[in-house]
PDB file of C-alpha atoms and ligand atoms in Angstrom:
ATOM      1  CA  MET A  67       7.970  25.360  20.750  1.00  0.00           C
ATOM      2  CA  THR A  68       8.090  22.400  18.380  1.00  0.00           C
ATOM      3  CA  GLN A  69      11.509  20.754  18.117  1.00  0.00           C
ATOM      4  CA  ILE A  70      12.646  18.831  15.067  1.00  0.00           C
ATOM      5  CA  LEU A  71      15.774  16.698  14.988  1.00  0.00           C
ATOM      6  CA  ILE A  72      17.290  16.502  11.503  1.00  0.00           C
ATOM      7  CA  VAL A  73      19.558  13.485  11.019  1.00  0.00           C
ATOM      8  CA  GLU A  74      21.294  14.018   7.690  1.00  0.00           C
ATOM      9  CA  ASP A  75      24.923  13.575   6.654  1.00  0.00           C
ATOM     10  CA  GLU A  76      24.878  15.762   3.523  1.00  0.00           C
ATOM     11  CA  PRO A  77      25.755  19.200   4.928  1.00  0.00           C
ATOM     12  CA  ALA A  78      24.135  21.227   2.116  1.00  0.00           C
ATOM     13  CA  LEU A  79      20.862  19.294   2.354  1.00  0.00           C
ATOM     14  CA  ALA A  80      20.888  19.439   6.164  1.00  0.00           C
ATOM     15  CA  ASP A  81      21.351  23.223   5.976  1.00  0.00           C
ATOM     16  CA  SER A  82      18.529  23.811   3.547  1.00  0.00           C
ATOM     17  CA  ILE A  83      16.143  21.564   5.518  1.00  0.00           C
ATOM     18  CA  ARG A  84      17.063  23.386   8.711  1.00  0.00           C
ATOM     19  CA  TYR A  85      16.632  26.784   7.084  1.00  0.00           C
ATOM     20  CA  SER A  86      13.211  25.885   5.657  1.00  0.00           C
ATOM     21  CA  LEU A  87      11.875  24.384   8.888  1.00  0.00           C
ATOM     22  CA  GLU A  88      13.178  27.256  11.034  1.00  0.00           C
ATOM     23  CA  HIS A  89      11.506  29.647   8.627  1.00  0.00           C
ATOM     24  CA  GLU A  90       8.233  27.840   9.491  1.00  0.00           C
ATOM     25  CA  GLY A  91       8.843  28.474  13.177  1.00  0.00           C
ATOM     26  CA  TYR A  92      10.231  25.079  14.180  1.00  0.00           C
ATOM     27  CA  THR A  93      13.288  24.784  16.417  1.00  0.00           C
ATOM     28  CA  CYS A  94      15.824  22.503  14.741  1.00  0.00           C
ATOM     29  CA  ALA A  95      18.982  20.605  15.551  1.00  0.00           C
ATOM     30  CA  VAL A  96      21.152  18.777  13.017  1.00  0.00           C
ATOM     31  CA  VAL A  97      23.085  15.584  13.765  1.00  0.00           C
ATOM     32  CA  MET A  98      25.133  13.947  11.017  1.00  0.00           C
ATOM     33  CA  GLU A  99      25.955  10.507  12.470  1.00  0.00           C
ATOM     34  CA  GLY A 100      23.488   7.754  13.252  1.00  0.00           C
ATOM     35  CA  ASP A 101      24.907   6.701  16.624  1.00  0.00           C
ATOM     36  CA  ARG A 102      24.995  10.298  17.884  1.00  0.00           C
ATOM     37  CA  ALA A 103      21.393  10.768  16.745  1.00  0.00           C
ATOM     38  CA  VAL A 104      20.155   8.088  19.152  1.00  0.00           C
ATOM     39  CA  GLU A 105      21.832   9.764  22.162  1.00  0.00           C
ATOM     40  CA  PHE A 106      20.775  13.213  21.039  1.00  0.00           C
ATOM     41  CA  ALA A 107      17.137  12.186  20.585  1.00  0.00           C
ATOM     42  CA  ARG A 108      17.117  10.833  24.150  1.00  0.00           C
ATOM     43  CA  SER A 109      18.475  13.986  25.736  1.00  0.00           C
ATOM     44  CA  TRP A 110      16.874  16.671  23.542  1.00  0.00           C
ATOM     45  CA  ARG A 111      13.427  15.011  23.323  1.00  0.00           C
ATOM     46  CA  PRO A 112      12.358  16.305  19.893  1.00  0.00           C
ATOM     47  CA  ASP A 113       8.712  16.392  18.722  1.00  0.00           C
ATOM     48  CA  LEU A 114       9.663  14.854  15.398  1.00  0.00           C
ATOM     49  CA  VAL A 115      12.741  13.162  13.913  1.00  0.00           C
ATOM     50  CA  LEU A 116      13.592  13.497  10.243  1.00  0.00           C
ATOM     51  CA  LEU A 117      15.875  10.546   9.640  1.00  0.00           C
ATOM     52  CA  ASP A 118      18.021   9.814   6.600  1.00  0.00           C
ATOM     53  CA  LEU A 119      18.219   6.090   5.819  1.00  0.00           C
ATOM     54  CA  MET A 120      21.868   6.082   4.678  1.00  0.00           C
ATOM     55  CA  LEU A 121      24.075   7.429   7.462  1.00  0.00           C
ATOM     56  CA  PRO A 122      27.609   6.991   8.749  1.00  0.00           C
ATOM     57  CA  GLY A 123      27.968   5.504  12.238  1.00  0.00           C
ATOM     58  CA  MET A 124      24.695   3.613  12.345  1.00  0.00           C
ATOM     59  CA  PRO A 125      22.191   3.036   9.503  1.00  0.00           C
ATOM     60  CA  GLY A 126      18.936   5.009   9.723  1.00  0.00           C
ATOM     61  CA  ALA A 127      16.911   1.810  10.105  1.00  0.00           C
ATOM     62  CA  ASP A 128      18.826   0.909  13.289  1.00  0.00           C
ATOM     63  CA  VAL A 129      18.585   4.477  14.573  1.00  0.00           C
ATOM     64  CA  CYS A 130      14.811   4.271  14.165  1.00  0.00           C
ATOM     65  CA  ARG A 131      14.643   0.970  16.063  1.00  0.00           C
ATOM     66  CA  GLU A 132      16.822   2.333  18.873  1.00  0.00           C
ATOM     67  CA  ILE A 133      14.725   5.486  19.210  1.00  0.00           C
ATOM     68  CA  ARG A 134      11.553   3.380  19.266  1.00  0.00           C
ATOM     69  CA  LYS A 135      12.806   1.427  22.286  1.00  0.00           C
ATOM     70  CA  THR A 136      12.380   4.452  24.510  1.00  0.00           C
ATOM     71  CA  SER A 137      10.187   6.927  22.647  1.00  0.00           C
ATOM     72  CA  ALA A 138       7.015   7.250  20.581  1.00  0.00           C
ATOM     73  CA  VAL A 139       8.302  10.416  18.854  1.00  0.00           C
ATOM     74  CA  PRO A 140       7.103  10.554  15.224  1.00  0.00           C
ATOM     75  CA  VAL A 141       9.868   9.523  12.812  1.00  0.00           C
ATOM     76  CA  VAL A 142       9.866  10.470   9.124  1.00  0.00           C
ATOM     77  CA  MET A 143      12.392   8.423   7.143  1.00  0.00           C
ATOM     78  CA  VAL A 144      14.219  10.063   4.248  1.00  0.00           C
ATOM     79  CA  THR A 145      14.974   7.555   1.507  1.00  0.00           C
ATOM     80  CA  ALA A 146      16.956   7.926  -1.705  1.00  0.00           C
ATOM     81  CA  LYS A 147      14.756   5.698  -3.841  1.00  0.00           C
ATOM     82  CA  ASP A 148      11.126   4.641  -4.012  1.00  0.00           C
ATOM     83  CA  THR A 149      12.247   1.024  -3.773  1.00  0.00           C
ATOM     84  CA  GLU A 150      13.849   1.803  -0.417  1.00  0.00           C
ATOM     85  CA  ALA A 151      10.547   3.186   0.816  1.00  0.00           C
ATOM     86  CA  ASP A 152       8.985  -0.254   0.313  1.00  0.00           C
ATOM     87  CA  LYS A 153      11.718  -1.742   2.441  1.00  0.00           C
ATOM     88  CA  VAL A 154      11.432   0.860   5.167  1.00  0.00           C
ATOM     89  CA  ILE A 155       7.728   0.259   5.505  1.00  0.00           C
ATOM     90  CA  GLY A 156       8.141  -3.494   5.084  1.00  0.00           C
ATOM     91  CA  LEU A 157      10.683  -3.643   7.900  1.00  0.00           C
ATOM     92  CA  GLU A 158       8.092  -2.336  10.320  1.00  0.00           C
ATOM     93  CA  LEU A 159      10.704  -0.120  11.925  1.00  0.00           C
ATOM     94  CA  GLY A 160       8.113   1.958  13.613  1.00  0.00           C
ATOM     95  CA  ALA A 161       8.642   4.922  11.274  1.00  0.00           C
ATOM     96  CA  ASP A 162       5.509   7.039  10.869  1.00  0.00           C
ATOM     97  CA  ASP A 163       6.058   8.158   7.312  1.00  0.00           C
ATOM     98  CA  TYR A 164       8.749   8.571   4.676  1.00  0.00           C
ATOM     99  CA  ILE A 165       9.773  11.031   2.012  1.00  0.00           C
ATOM    100  CA  THR A 166      11.825  10.207  -1.060  1.00  0.00           C
ATOM    101  CA  LYS A 167      14.818  12.239  -2.292  1.00  0.00           C
ATOM    102  CA  PRO A 168      14.819  14.533  -4.141  1.00  0.00           C
ATOM    103  CA  PHE A 169      11.962  16.407  -2.492  1.00  0.00           C
ATOM    104  CA  SER A 170      10.974  20.051  -2.497  1.00  0.00           C
ATOM    105  CA  MET A 171      11.046  21.968   0.775  1.00  0.00           C
ATOM    106  CA  ARG A 172       7.342  22.633   0.312  1.00  0.00           C
ATOM    107  CA  GLU A 173       6.681  18.918   0.148  1.00  0.00           C
ATOM    108  CA  LEU A 174       8.841  18.331   3.220  1.00  0.00           C
ATOM    109  CA  ILE A 175       7.055  21.002   5.253  1.00  0.00           C
ATOM    110  CA  ALA A 176       3.649  19.611   4.272  1.00  0.00           C
ATOM    111  CA  ARG A 177       4.745  16.132   5.354  1.00  0.00           C
ATOM    112  CA  VAL A 178       6.170  17.341   8.653  1.00  0.00           C
ATOM    113  CA  ARG A 179       2.995  19.291   9.432  1.00  0.00           C
ATOM    114  CA  ALA A 180       0.782  16.314   8.623  1.00  0.00           C
ATOM    115  CA  VAL A 181       2.793  13.941  10.803  1.00  0.00           C
ATOM    116  CA  LEU A 182       2.825  16.391  13.729  1.00  0.00           C
ATOM    117  CA  ARG A 183      -0.932  16.901  13.392  1.00  0.00           C
ATOM    118  CA  ARG A 184      -1.526  13.145  13.445  1.00  0.00           C
ATOM    119  CA  ALA A 185       0.680  12.746  16.508  1.00  0.00           C
ATOM    120  CA  GLU A 186      -1.376  15.409  18.249  1.00  0.00           C
ATOM    121  CA  GLN A 187      -4.657  13.718  17.289  1.00  0.00           C
ATOM    122  CA  LYS A 188      -3.275  10.428  18.524  1.00  0.00           C
ATOM    123  CA  ALA A 189      -2.389  11.961  21.890  1.00  0.00           C
ATOM    124  CA  VAL A 190      -5.917  13.336  22.166  1.00  0.00           C
ATOM    125  CA  SER A 191      -7.640  10.133  21.074  1.00  0.00           C
ATOM    126  CA  GLU A 192      -5.814   8.067  23.692  1.00  0.00           C
ATOM    127  CA  ILE A 193      -6.989  10.218  26.568  1.00  0.00           C
ATOM    128  CA  GLY A 194     -10.333   8.463  26.865  1.00  0.00           C
ATOM    129  CA  GLY A 195      -9.138   5.432  28.882  1.00  0.00           C
ATOM    130  CA  SER A 196     -10.297   2.297  27.111  1.00  0.00           C
ATOM    131  CA  THR A 197     -11.900   4.237  24.243  1.00  0.00           C
ATOM    132  CA  LEU A 198     -10.059   4.820  20.978  1.00  0.00           C
ATOM    133  CA  VAL A 199     -11.487   7.448  18.658  1.00  0.00           C
ATOM    134  CA  GLY A 200     -10.683   7.855  14.972  1.00  0.00           C
ATOM    135  CA  GLY A 201     -12.880   9.757  12.529  1.00  0.00           C
ATOM    136  CA  PRO A 202     -16.462   8.462  12.908  1.00  0.00           C
ATOM    137  CA  VAL A 203     -15.396   5.437  14.989  1.00  0.00           C
ATOM    138  CA  HIS A 204     -15.435   4.980  18.769  1.00  0.00           C
ATOM    139  CA  LEU A 205     -13.944   1.689  19.875  1.00  0.00           C
ATOM    140  CA  ASP A 206     -14.117   0.611  23.509  1.00  0.00           C
ATOM    141  CA  THR A 207     -11.533  -2.091  24.253  1.00  0.00           C
ATOM    142  CA  ASP A 208     -12.975  -2.901  27.723  1.00  0.00           C
ATOM    143  CA  ARG A 209     -16.558  -3.270  26.597  1.00  0.00           C
ATOM    144  CA  HIS A 210     -15.586  -4.729  23.233  1.00  0.00           C
ATOM    145  CA  GLU A 211     -17.922  -2.256  21.605  1.00  0.00           C
ATOM    146  CA  VAL A 212     -17.783  -0.256  18.372  1.00  0.00           C
ATOM    147  CA  LEU A 213     -19.850   2.812  17.595  1.00  0.00           C
ATOM    148  CA  VAL A 214     -19.903   4.393  14.145  1.00  0.00           C
ATOM    149  CA  ARG A 215     -21.437   7.880  14.085  1.00  0.00           C
ATOM    150  CA  GLY A 216     -23.071   6.981  17.371  1.00  0.00           C
ATOM    151  CA  ASP A 217     -24.603   3.701  16.200  1.00  0.00           C
ATOM    152  CA  ARG A 218     -23.478   0.355  17.578  1.00  0.00           C
ATOM    153  CA  VAL A 219     -22.219  -2.041  14.890  1.00  0.00           C
ATOM    154  CA  ASP A 220     -21.491  -5.748  15.170  1.00  0.00           C
ATOM    155  CA  ARG A 221     -17.854  -6.619  15.791  1.00  0.00           C
ATOM    156  CA  PRO A 222     -16.550 -10.086  14.914  1.00  0.00           C
ATOM    157  CA  PRO A 223     -13.228 -10.661  16.782  1.00  0.00           C
ATOM    158  CA  LYS A 224     -10.860 -10.258  13.801  1.00  0.00           C
ATOM    159  CA  GLU A 225     -12.622  -7.142  12.563  1.00  0.00           C
ATOM    160  CA  PHE A 226     -12.415  -5.720  16.065  1.00  0.00           C
ATOM    161  CA  SER A 227      -8.656  -6.434  16.326  1.00  0.00           C
ATOM    162  CA  LEU A 228      -8.062  -5.019  12.873  1.00  0.00           C
ATOM    163  CA  LEU A 229      -9.958  -1.840  13.673  1.00  0.00           C
ATOM    164  CA  GLU A 230      -8.167  -1.499  17.002  1.00  0.00           C
ATOM    165  CA  ALA A 231      -4.736  -1.822  15.332  1.00  0.00           C
ATOM    166  CA  LEU A 232      -5.688   0.819  12.760  1.00  0.00           C
ATOM    167  CA  LEU A 233      -7.085   3.238  15.341  1.00  0.00           C
ATOM    168  CA  ARG A 234      -4.027   2.934  17.574  1.00  0.00           C
ATOM    169  CA  ARG A 235      -1.759   4.191  14.786  1.00  0.00           C
ATOM    170  CA  PRO A 236      -3.732   6.799  12.815  1.00  0.00           C
ATOM    171  CA  GLY A 237      -2.013   7.650   9.549  1.00  0.00           C
ATOM    172  CA  LYS A 238       0.415   4.750   9.792  1.00  0.00           C
ATOM    173  CA  LEU A 239       1.102   3.026   6.519  1.00  0.00           C
ATOM    174  CA  TRP A 240       0.556  -0.703   7.075  1.00  0.00           C
ATOM    175  CA  THR A 241       1.744  -3.371   4.671  1.00  0.00           C
ATOM    176  CA  ARG A 242      -0.712  -6.247   4.217  1.00  0.00           C
ATOM    177  CA  GLU A 243       1.865  -8.532   5.831  1.00  0.00           C
ATOM    178  CA  GLY A 244       2.262  -6.167   8.793  1.00  0.00           C
ATOM    179  CA  LEU A 245      -1.483  -6.053   9.436  1.00  0.00           C
ATOM    180  CA  ILE A 246      -1.863  -9.802   9.063  1.00  0.00           C
ATOM    181  CA  ALA A 247       0.986 -10.400  11.542  1.00  0.00           C
ATOM    182  CA  ARG A 248      -0.636  -7.979  13.964  1.00  0.00           C
ATOM    183  CA  VAL A 249      -4.169  -9.389  13.760  1.00  0.00           C
ATOM    184  CA  TRP A 250      -3.767 -13.057  12.807  1.00  0.00           C
ATOM    185  CA  GLY A 251      -0.272 -13.586  14.247  1.00  0.00           C
ATOM    186  CA  ASP A 252       3.109 -14.228  12.631  1.00  0.00           C
ATOM    187  CA  ASP A 253       2.349 -17.889  12.037  1.00  0.00           C
ATOM    188  CA  TYR A 254      -0.630 -17.216   9.770  1.00  0.00           C
ATOM    189  CA  TYR A 255      -0.122 -18.895   6.408  1.00  0.00           C
ATOM    190  CA  GLY A 256      -3.360 -18.046   4.617  1.00  0.00           C
ATOM    191  CA  ASP A 257      -3.349 -15.627   1.719  1.00  0.00           C
ATOM    192  CA  THR A 258      -3.713 -11.875   1.968  1.00  0.00           C
ATOM    193  CA  ARG A 259      -7.202 -12.017   0.470  1.00  0.00           C
ATOM    194  CA  THR A 260      -8.562 -12.805   3.933  1.00  0.00           C
ATOM    195  CA  LEU A 261      -7.330  -9.392   5.032  1.00  0.00           C
ATOM    196  CA  ASP A 262      -8.839  -7.681   1.998  1.00  0.00           C
ATOM    197  CA  VAL A 263     -12.215  -9.284   2.762  1.00  0.00           C
ATOM    198  CA  HIS A 264     -12.079  -7.980   6.350  1.00  0.00           C
ATOM    199  CA  ILE A 265     -11.108  -4.518   5.124  1.00  0.00           C
ATOM    200  CA  LYS A 266     -14.086  -4.581   2.771  1.00  0.00           C
ATOM    201  CA  ARG A 267     -16.448  -5.497   5.620  1.00  0.00           C
ATOM    202  CA  LEU A 268     -15.036  -2.763   7.839  1.00  0.00           C
ATOM    203  CA  ARG A 269     -15.447  -0.217   5.071  1.00  0.00           C
ATOM    204  CA  ALA A 270     -19.084  -1.194   4.682  1.00  0.00           C
ATOM    205  CA  LYS A 271     -19.558  -0.308   8.362  1.00  0.00           C
ATOM    206  CA  ILE A 272     -17.374   2.782   8.649  1.00  0.00           C
ATOM    207  CA  GLU A 273     -17.417   4.610   5.350  1.00  0.00           C
ATOM    208  CA  ARG A 274     -20.223   6.762   4.038  1.00  0.00           C
ATOM    209  CA  ASP A 275     -19.227   5.557   0.578  1.00  0.00           C
ATOM    210  CA  PRO A 276     -17.376   2.206   0.863  1.00  0.00           C
ATOM    211  CA  SER A 277     -16.275   2.424  -2.793  1.00  0.00           C
ATOM    212  CA  GLY A 278     -14.580   5.783  -2.157  1.00  0.00           C
ATOM    213  CA  PRO A 279     -13.238   5.352   1.388  1.00  0.00           C
ATOM    214  CA  GLU A 280     -12.246   8.498   3.300  1.00  0.00           C
ATOM    215  CA  HIS A 281     -10.854   6.732   6.358  1.00  0.00           C
ATOM    216  CA  LEU A 282      -9.739   3.197   5.611  1.00  0.00           C
ATOM    217  CA  ARG A 283      -7.606   4.010   2.579  1.00  0.00           C
ATOM    218  CA  THR A 284      -5.742   1.762   0.202  1.00  0.00           C
ATOM    219  CA  VAL A 285      -2.164   2.882  -0.398  1.00  0.00           C
ATOM    220  CA  ARG A 286      -1.519   1.582  -3.862  1.00  0.00           C
ATOM    221  CA  GLY A 287       1.143  -1.094  -4.043  1.00  0.00           C
ATOM    222  CA  LEU A 288       1.927  -0.832  -0.310  1.00  0.00           C
ATOM    223  CA  GLY A 289      -1.051  -1.593   1.884  1.00  0.00           C
ATOM    224  CA  TYR A 290      -3.565   0.301   4.003  1.00  0.00           C
ATOM    225  CA  ARG A 291      -3.777   3.416   6.127  1.00  0.00           C
ATOM    226  CA  PHE A 292      -6.426   4.721   8.517  1.00  0.00           C
ATOM    227  CA  ASP A 293      -6.996   8.475   8.294  1.00  0.00           C
ATOM    228  CA  PRO A 294      -9.130   9.805  11.162  1.00  0.00           C
TER     229      PRO A 294
HETATM  230 CA1   CA B  43      22.838  10.037   3.657  1.00  0.00          CA
END
């Protein structure tokens, strides 16, 4: 049984989301206030949270942060505008994905399925102790070793950290700033081109065709994403 918590304060939209997801075989619960959503997520332990950004009680962004304190449950943010999506990702709330209103139920279901699948892959890839696996890459954090399709590749420290960050959150949309903070630290003042150069080097090692990357993808206008 896969449980989805729908946090949405527009009753008609909440109903149609619930109806569509239940039709797909998911078990759903609807909560309309942000503060109640945090408590409910803790007790009900959903497999995925669909979280509206604009909510009474507590804003969606704060709900996401609160949930993240105690749980790694995938969170899909629902935003009213594309410009909000930038902010959601930029805030590094720990959301796994977002969808912009208005969306079709087909689009929503596809997104939910994809996020659940990634969460499952992530659970599997973390089983191997110090080894992270994503697509063709095996990264061993203890041995400081990287294998691509079974072949050992060289691993300068920053490339290694960058690859590790990407592998730990498959499918996560990273802003350039978010990745730089993660790998170089918050106090890094160089320009984002340094990151782009490292991405290019990693692609040369990982991708079959570095000019048409299948794994280390560019998300236009936002940043990067690693698809296993
Ligand atoms: Ca709302």
